[in-house]
Steps between C-alpha positions, in 0.01 A plus 500: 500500500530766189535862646457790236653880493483718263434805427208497303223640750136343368371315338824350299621266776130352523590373146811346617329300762280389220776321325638348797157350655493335165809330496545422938323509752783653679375740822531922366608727710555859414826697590411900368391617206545795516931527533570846311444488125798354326718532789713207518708565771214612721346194438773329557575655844160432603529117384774477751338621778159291443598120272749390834203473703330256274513125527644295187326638206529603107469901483404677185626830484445779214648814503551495154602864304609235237211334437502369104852573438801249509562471829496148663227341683710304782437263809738514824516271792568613830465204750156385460361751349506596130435833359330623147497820285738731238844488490593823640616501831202488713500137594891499657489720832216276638686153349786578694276598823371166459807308424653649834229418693472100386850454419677771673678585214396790292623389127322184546237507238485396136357693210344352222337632197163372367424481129160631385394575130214714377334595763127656446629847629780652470424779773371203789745262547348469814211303406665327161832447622554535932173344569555141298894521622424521850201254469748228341756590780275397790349183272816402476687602821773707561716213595495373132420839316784420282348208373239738295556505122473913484786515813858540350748638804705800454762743653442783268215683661384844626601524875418789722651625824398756741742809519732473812475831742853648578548507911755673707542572819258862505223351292418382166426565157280257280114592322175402516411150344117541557216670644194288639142652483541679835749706358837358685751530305763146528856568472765257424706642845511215738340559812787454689620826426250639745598288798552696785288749373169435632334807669776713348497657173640466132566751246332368185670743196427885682174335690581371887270285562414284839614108489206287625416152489069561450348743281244605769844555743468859355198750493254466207650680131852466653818356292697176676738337403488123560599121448232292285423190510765426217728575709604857326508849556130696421369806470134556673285749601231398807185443298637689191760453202851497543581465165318897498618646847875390387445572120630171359404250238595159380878561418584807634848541698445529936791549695407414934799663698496455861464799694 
C-alpha cells in the first residue's frame, strides 16, 4: 500500500498517481489533500493523528515550501512502514508515532536520503521526485529499502517537534497547533489538565467557558471547552467555530486556568 498527502488540492496529486500506477501496482489510498498550504507542522500534526492507524505501508508526504531548492529528498523507516517527501521536518512527528507504536520506542526509526537528478520540474517534486521514490520503496520493501542505489543513510536531517505546554497546578499555558474545518481550535495542553473538571468551568485567557466532553453537551452557538480525540485540550463552539468565538489562530498563545 502507497498512501499520499499533500497539500496540493486538485488535480496535482492525480498526476502523482499517474507515475506510480506506472511503475507498481501497489493499492492508493489517499490521506488529505488539502493540509493548510505550506504548513509543515500542521501537516505534520495531522500525519500523527491519521498514518498510526494504517497497516504496513510506504506514505508519500509533500508539504513542501521548498520545493526546487537544496533541500534533501529523504526516506525514514519506522517499523514497517516507510515514509517519503522533503527534508524539512514534516515526516518526523508521525515516524516517531509509528516507531512507538511497533517498537515501543520512539527514536526507533532511520532516515535516509534519496538521490535524484534533474527532475522535469522543479516546482512538482511530487510527481518527478516523491512519486518514483515511494514507488521504488514499496517495489522493493521497506525491509531492504537500504538496498536501493538512490538510499544513502544519514543523521543530519530536519527534525520537528511539537511545542511542549507549561502545566501547574491552576492551569496551563501552551497555543494552538491547528484548527480543523469545524473551526476547533487544537492546543498542545494535555487533556489531563482538565480532569476533574467536567461539568465545571475553565477560564480560557478573560473567557470562562463550560468544560464538556460533547459539543452538543451545550446549547447550539455556545463555546466548550473539551478533550479531542488526540487526546488535547480544544476550543469548540456547538455547531459553530471556536477558533472565532475564542479569537485564536494557528499559533497564538491560550492560557486554561482552573476556576
Amino acid at each position: 500500500m502507497i498512501t499520499l498527502s499533500s497539500d496540493f488540492g486538485s488535480p496535482y496529486p492525480a498526476a502523482m498517481k499517474g507515475v506510480i500506477c506506472q511503475a507498481t501496482d501497489a493499492r492508493i489510498e489517499d490521506i488529505a489533500h488539502d493540509f493548510p498550504r505550506q504548513d509543515v507542522r500542521a501537516a505534520a500534526f495531522w500525519l500523527t493523528q491519521t498514518l498510526p492507524y494504517f497497516p504496513p505501508a510506504v506514505h508519500c508526504v509533500v508539504v513542501d515550501p521548498g520545493v526546487g531548492t537544496d533541500r534533501d529528498a529523504i526516506v525514514v523507516r519506522a517499523g514497517d512502514h516507510a515514509l517519503v517527501g522533503p527534508d524539512n521536518g514534516v515526516l518526523l512527528p508521525v515516524a516517531r508515532e509509528l516507531a512507538e507504536t511497533e517498537n515501543d520506542a520512539p527514536d526507533a526509526f532511520e532516515v535516509f536520503t534519496w538521490a535524484y537528478d534533474d527532475p522535469a520540474s522543479t516546482t512538482f517534486h511530487g510527481r518527478d521526485v516523491f512519486a518514483p521514490a515511494a514507488a521504488a520503496v514499496h517495489n522493493t520493501g521497506v525491509d531492504t529499502v537500504e538496498t536501493l542505489s538512490e538510499i544513502d543513510p544519514t543523521e543530519d536531517y530536519a527534525d520537528l517537534r511539537f511545542p511542549a505546554a507549561t502545566v501547574d497546578g491552576d492551569g496551563a499555558t501552551g497555543e494552538v497547533l491547528v484548527v480543523d474545518d469545524f473551526g476547533n481550535a487544537v492546543t498542545n495542553i494535555p487533556g489531563e489538565v482538565l480532569a476533574g473538571q467536567f461539568g465545571g468551568t475553565v477560564a480560557v485567557g478573560d473567557t470562562v467557558a463550560p468544560v464538556r466532553r460533547a459539543y452538543a453537551a451545550v446549547d447550539k452557538s455556545q463555546r466548550l471547552v473539551t478533550v479531542g480525540s488526540h487526546g488535547n485540550v480544544e476550543l469548540a463552539v456547538n455547531r459553530g467555530r471556536g477558533d472565532e468565538a475564542f479569537g485564536v489562530s494557528t499559533g497564538d498563545t491560550v492560557t486554561i486556568s482552573l476556576c
